[in-house]
PDB file of C-alpha atoms and ligand atoms in Angstrom:
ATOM      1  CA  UNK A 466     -66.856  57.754-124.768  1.00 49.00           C
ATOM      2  CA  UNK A 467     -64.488  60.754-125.942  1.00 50.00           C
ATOM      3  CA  UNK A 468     -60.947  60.246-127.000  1.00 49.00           C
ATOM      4  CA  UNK A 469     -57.984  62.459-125.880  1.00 48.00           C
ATOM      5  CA  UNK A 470     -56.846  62.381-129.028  1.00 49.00           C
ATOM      6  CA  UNK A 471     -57.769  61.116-132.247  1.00 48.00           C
ATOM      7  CA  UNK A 472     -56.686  62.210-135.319  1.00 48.00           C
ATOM      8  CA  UNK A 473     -58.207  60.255-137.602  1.00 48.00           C
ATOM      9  CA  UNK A 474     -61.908  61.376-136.476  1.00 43.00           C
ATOM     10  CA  UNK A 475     -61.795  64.618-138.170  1.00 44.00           C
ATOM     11  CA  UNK A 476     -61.983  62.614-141.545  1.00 45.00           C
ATOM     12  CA  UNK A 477     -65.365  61.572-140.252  1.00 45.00           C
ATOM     13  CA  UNK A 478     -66.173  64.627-138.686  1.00 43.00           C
ATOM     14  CA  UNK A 479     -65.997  65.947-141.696  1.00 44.00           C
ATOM     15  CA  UNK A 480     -66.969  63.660-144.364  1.00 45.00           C
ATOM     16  CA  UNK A 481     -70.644  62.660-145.596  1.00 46.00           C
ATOM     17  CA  UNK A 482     -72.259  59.466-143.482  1.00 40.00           C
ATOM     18  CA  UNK A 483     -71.353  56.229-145.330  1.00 46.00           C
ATOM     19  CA  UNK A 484     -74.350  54.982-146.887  1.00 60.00           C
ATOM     20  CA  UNK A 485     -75.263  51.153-146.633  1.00 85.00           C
ATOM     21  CA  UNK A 486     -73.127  48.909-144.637  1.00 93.00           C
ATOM     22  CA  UNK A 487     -69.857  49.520-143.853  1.00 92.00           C
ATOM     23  CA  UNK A 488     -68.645  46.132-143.160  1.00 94.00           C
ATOM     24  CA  UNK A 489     -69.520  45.233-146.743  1.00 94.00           C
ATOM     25  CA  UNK A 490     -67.987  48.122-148.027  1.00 93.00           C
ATOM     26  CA  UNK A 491     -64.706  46.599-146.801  1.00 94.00           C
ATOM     27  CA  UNK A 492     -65.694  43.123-147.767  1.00 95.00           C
ATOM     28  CA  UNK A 493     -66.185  44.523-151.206  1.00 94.00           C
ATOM     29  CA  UNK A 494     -63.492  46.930-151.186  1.00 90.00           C
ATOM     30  CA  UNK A 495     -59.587  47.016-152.403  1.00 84.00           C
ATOM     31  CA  UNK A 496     -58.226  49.791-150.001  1.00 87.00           C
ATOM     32  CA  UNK A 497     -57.590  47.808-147.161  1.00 83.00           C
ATOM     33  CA  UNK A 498     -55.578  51.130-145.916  1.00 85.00           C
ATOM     34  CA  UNK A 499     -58.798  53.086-145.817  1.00 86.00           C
ATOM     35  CA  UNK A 500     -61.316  50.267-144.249  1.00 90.00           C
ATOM     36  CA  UNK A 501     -58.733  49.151-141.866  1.00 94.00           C
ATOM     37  CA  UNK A 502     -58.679  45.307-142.984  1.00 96.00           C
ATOM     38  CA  UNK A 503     -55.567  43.531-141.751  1.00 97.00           C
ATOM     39  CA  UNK A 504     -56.447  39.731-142.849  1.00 97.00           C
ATOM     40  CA  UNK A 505     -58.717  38.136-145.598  1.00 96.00           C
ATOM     41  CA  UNK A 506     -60.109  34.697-145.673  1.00 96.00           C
ATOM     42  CA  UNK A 507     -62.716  33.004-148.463  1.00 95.00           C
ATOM     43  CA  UNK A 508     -65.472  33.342-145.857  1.00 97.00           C
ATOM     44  CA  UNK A 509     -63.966  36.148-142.943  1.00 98.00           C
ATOM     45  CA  UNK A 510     -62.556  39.352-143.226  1.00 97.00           C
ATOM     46  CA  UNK A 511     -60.731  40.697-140.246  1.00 98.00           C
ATOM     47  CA  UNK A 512     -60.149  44.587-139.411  1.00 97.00           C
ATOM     48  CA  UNK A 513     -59.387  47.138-137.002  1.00 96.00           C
ATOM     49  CA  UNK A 514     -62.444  48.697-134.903  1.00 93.00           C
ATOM     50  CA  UNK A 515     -62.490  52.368-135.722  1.00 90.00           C
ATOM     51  CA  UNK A 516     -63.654  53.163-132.285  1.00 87.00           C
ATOM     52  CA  UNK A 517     -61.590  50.899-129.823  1.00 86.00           C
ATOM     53  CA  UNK A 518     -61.992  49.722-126.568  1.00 84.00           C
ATOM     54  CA  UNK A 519     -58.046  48.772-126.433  1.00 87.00           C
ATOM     55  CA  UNK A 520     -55.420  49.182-129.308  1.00 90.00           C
ATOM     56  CA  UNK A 521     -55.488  46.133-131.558  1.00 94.00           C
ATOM     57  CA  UNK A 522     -59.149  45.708-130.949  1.00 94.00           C
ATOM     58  CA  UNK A 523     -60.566  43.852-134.068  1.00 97.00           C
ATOM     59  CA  UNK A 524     -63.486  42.533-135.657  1.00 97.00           C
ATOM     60  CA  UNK A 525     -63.847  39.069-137.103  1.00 98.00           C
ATOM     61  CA  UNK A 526     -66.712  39.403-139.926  1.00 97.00           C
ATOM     62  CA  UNK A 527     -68.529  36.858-142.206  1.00 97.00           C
ATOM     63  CA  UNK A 528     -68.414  38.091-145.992  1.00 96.00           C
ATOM     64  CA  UNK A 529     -72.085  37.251-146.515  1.00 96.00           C
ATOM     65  CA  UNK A 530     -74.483  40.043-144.694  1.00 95.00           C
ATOM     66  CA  UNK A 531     -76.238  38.271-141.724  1.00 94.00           C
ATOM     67  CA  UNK A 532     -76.861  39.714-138.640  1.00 88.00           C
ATOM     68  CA  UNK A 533     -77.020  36.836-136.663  1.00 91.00           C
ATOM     69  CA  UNK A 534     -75.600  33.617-136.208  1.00 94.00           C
ATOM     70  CA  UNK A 535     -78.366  31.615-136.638  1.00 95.00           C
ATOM     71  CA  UNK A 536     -78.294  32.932-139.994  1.00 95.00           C
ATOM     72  CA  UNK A 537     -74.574  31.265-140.540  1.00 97.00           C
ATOM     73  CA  UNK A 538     -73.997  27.809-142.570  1.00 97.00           C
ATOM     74  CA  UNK A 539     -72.015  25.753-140.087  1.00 97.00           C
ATOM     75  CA  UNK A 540     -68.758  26.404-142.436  1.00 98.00           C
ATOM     76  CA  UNK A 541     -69.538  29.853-141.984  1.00 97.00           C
ATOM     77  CA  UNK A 542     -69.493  29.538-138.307  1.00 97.00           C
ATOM     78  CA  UNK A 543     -66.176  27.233-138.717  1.00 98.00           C
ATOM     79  CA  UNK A 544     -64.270  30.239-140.729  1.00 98.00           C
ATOM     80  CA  UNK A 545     -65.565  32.611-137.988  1.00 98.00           C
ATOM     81  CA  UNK A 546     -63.918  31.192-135.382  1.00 97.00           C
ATOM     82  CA  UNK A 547     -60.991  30.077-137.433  1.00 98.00           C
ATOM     83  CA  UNK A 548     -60.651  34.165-137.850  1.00 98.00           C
ATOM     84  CA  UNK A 549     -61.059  34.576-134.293  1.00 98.00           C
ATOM     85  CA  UNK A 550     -57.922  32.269-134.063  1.00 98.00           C
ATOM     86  CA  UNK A 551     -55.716  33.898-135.943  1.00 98.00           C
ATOM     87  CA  UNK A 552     -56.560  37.152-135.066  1.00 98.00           C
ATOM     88  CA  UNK A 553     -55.507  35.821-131.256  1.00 98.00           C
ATOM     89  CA  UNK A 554     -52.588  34.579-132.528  1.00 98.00           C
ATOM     90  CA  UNK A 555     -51.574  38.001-134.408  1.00 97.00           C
ATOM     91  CA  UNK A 556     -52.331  40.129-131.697  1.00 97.00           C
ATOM     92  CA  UNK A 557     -50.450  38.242-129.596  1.00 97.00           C
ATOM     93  CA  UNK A 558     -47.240  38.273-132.146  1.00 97.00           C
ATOM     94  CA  UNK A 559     -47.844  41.877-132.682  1.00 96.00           C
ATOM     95  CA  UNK A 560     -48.847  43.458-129.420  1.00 95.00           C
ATOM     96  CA  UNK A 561     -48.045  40.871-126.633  1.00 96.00           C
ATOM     97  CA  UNK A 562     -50.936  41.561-124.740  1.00 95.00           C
ATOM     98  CA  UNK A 563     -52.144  39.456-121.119  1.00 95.00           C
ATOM     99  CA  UNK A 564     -55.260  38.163-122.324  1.00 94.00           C
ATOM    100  CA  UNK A 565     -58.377  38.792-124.615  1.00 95.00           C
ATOM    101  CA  UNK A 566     -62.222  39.498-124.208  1.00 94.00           C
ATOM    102  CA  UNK A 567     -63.726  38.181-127.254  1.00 95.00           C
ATOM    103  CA  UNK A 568     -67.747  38.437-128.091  1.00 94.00           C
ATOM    104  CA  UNK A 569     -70.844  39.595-130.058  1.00 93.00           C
ATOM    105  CA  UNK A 570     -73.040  42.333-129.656  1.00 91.00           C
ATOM    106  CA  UNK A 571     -76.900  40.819-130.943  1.00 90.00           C
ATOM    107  CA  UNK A 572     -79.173  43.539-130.944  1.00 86.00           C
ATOM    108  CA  UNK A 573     -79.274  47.165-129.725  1.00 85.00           C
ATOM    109  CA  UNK A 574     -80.005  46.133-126.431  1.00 87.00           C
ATOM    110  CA  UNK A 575     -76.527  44.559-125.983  1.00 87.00           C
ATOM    111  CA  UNK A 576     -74.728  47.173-127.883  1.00 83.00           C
ATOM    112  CA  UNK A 577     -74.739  46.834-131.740  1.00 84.00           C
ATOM    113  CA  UNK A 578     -75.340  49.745-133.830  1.00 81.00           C
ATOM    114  CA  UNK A 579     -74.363  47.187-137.072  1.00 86.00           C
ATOM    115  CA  UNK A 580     -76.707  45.095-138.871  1.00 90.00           C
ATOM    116  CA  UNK A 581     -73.858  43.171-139.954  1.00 94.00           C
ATOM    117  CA  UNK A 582     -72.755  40.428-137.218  1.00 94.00           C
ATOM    118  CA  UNK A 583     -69.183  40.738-136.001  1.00 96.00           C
ATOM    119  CA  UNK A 584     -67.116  38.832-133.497  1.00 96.00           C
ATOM    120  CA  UNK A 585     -65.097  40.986-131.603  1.00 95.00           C
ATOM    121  CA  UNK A 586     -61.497  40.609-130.198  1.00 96.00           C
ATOM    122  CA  UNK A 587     -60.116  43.042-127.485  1.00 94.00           C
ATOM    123  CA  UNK A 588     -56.323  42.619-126.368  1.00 94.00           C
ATOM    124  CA  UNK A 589     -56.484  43.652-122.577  1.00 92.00           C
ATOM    125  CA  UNK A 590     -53.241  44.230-120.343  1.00 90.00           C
ATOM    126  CA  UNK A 591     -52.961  44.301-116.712  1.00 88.00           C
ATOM    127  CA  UNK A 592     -54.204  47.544-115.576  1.00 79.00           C
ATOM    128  CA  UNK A 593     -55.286  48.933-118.913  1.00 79.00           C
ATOM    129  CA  UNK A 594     -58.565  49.686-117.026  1.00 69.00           C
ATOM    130  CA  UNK A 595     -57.562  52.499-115.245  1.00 57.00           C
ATOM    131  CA  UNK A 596     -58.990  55.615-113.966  1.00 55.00           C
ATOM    132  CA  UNK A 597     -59.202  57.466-117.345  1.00 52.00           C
ATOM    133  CA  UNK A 598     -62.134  55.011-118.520  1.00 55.00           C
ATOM    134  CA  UNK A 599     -63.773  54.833-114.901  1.00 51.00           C
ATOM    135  CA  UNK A 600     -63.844  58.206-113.459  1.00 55.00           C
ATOM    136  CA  UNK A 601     -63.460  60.333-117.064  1.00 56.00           C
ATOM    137  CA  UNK A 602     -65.293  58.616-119.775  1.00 56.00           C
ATOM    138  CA  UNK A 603     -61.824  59.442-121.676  1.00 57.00           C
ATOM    139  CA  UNK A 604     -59.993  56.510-122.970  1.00 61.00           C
ATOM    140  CA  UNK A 605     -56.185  56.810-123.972  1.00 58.00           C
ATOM    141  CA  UNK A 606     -54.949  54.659-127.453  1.00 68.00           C
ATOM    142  CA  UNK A 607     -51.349  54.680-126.787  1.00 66.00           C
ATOM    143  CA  UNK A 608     -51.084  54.105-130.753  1.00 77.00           C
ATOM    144  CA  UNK A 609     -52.482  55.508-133.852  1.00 85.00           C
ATOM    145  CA  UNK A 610     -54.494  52.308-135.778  1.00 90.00           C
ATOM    146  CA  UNK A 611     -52.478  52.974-138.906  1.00 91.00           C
ATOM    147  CA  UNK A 612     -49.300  51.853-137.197  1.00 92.00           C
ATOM    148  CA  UNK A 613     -51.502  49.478-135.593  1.00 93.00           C
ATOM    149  CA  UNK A 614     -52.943  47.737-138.777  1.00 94.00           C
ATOM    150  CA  UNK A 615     -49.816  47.701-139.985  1.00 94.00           C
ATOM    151  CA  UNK A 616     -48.190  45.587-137.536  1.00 94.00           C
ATOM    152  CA  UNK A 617     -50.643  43.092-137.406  1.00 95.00           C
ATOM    153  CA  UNK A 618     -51.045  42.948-141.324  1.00 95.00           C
ATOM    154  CA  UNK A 619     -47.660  41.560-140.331  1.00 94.00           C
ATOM    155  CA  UNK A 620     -48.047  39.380-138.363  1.00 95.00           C
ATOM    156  CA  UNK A 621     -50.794  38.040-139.685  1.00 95.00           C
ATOM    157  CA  UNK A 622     -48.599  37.530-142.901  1.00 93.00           C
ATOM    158  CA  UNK A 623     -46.193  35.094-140.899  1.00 92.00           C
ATOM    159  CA  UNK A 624     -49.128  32.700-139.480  1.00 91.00           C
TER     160      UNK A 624
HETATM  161 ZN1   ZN E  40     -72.929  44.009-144.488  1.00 66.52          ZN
END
């Protein structure tokens, strides 16, 4: 799917293809500016999808590297959906959106290009499936995810 317009592509465009897993890069990682996180937790990380479907679309992670959720200890599955939680509740502070697709992508045949499981949450608003998605394979983000991140690194602060 193409994007009007999205600035912050070109620094990919142009940069070398991150190496191992990106999701643990962030895990691991102190520049929560660069990997887009907007909430930590002892076993979940929660940040910004580079490439979203909706503005404020995020992705609730485990910090240990499964792919599946089989693989997850039940209090790994707890703090997963404990994530999912608050990152409902921050979007909804933050972006006051009327309602939420939420879900995982297990496999290449449903989607995932990550080897690292991730639930995702999509804000949706009335009508925000409009012709630009349906007839152009062109989606509009109405707001750059810097400003984005920002806002719910806020909110998620006041939880
Ligand atoms: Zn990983």
């Amino acid at each position: 799917m193409k994007q009007l317009w999205a600035p912050w592509r070109m620094v990919y465009v142009g940069g070398d293809a991150p190496e191992g897993c990106f999701l643990c890069d962030a895990i691991a990682g102190t520049d929560h500016e660069a990997s887009l996180v907007v909430a930590r937790a002892p076993l979940t990380i929660t940040l910004l999808n580079r490439f979203p479907y909706s503005s404020g679309h995020v992705m609730v992670v485990p910090t240990r590297h499964v792919h599946d959720p089989r693989e997850l200890a039940p209090e790994e599955g707890a703090a997963l959906f404990a994530g999912a939680q608050c990152a409902l509740a921050a979007i909804d502070a933050a972006l006051h959106p009327d309602g939420f697709n939420m879900g995982l992508n297990l496999g290449s045949a449903a989607g995932s290009s990550v080897e690292h499981m991730h639930l995702h949450v999509v804000p949706r608003w009335a009508g925000d499936t409009n012709f630009m998605p349906v007839l152009g394979d062109v989606k509009v983000l109405p707001e750059v995810l810097e400003t984005t991140a920002t806002k719910l690194r806020d909110a998620f602060s006041t939880l």
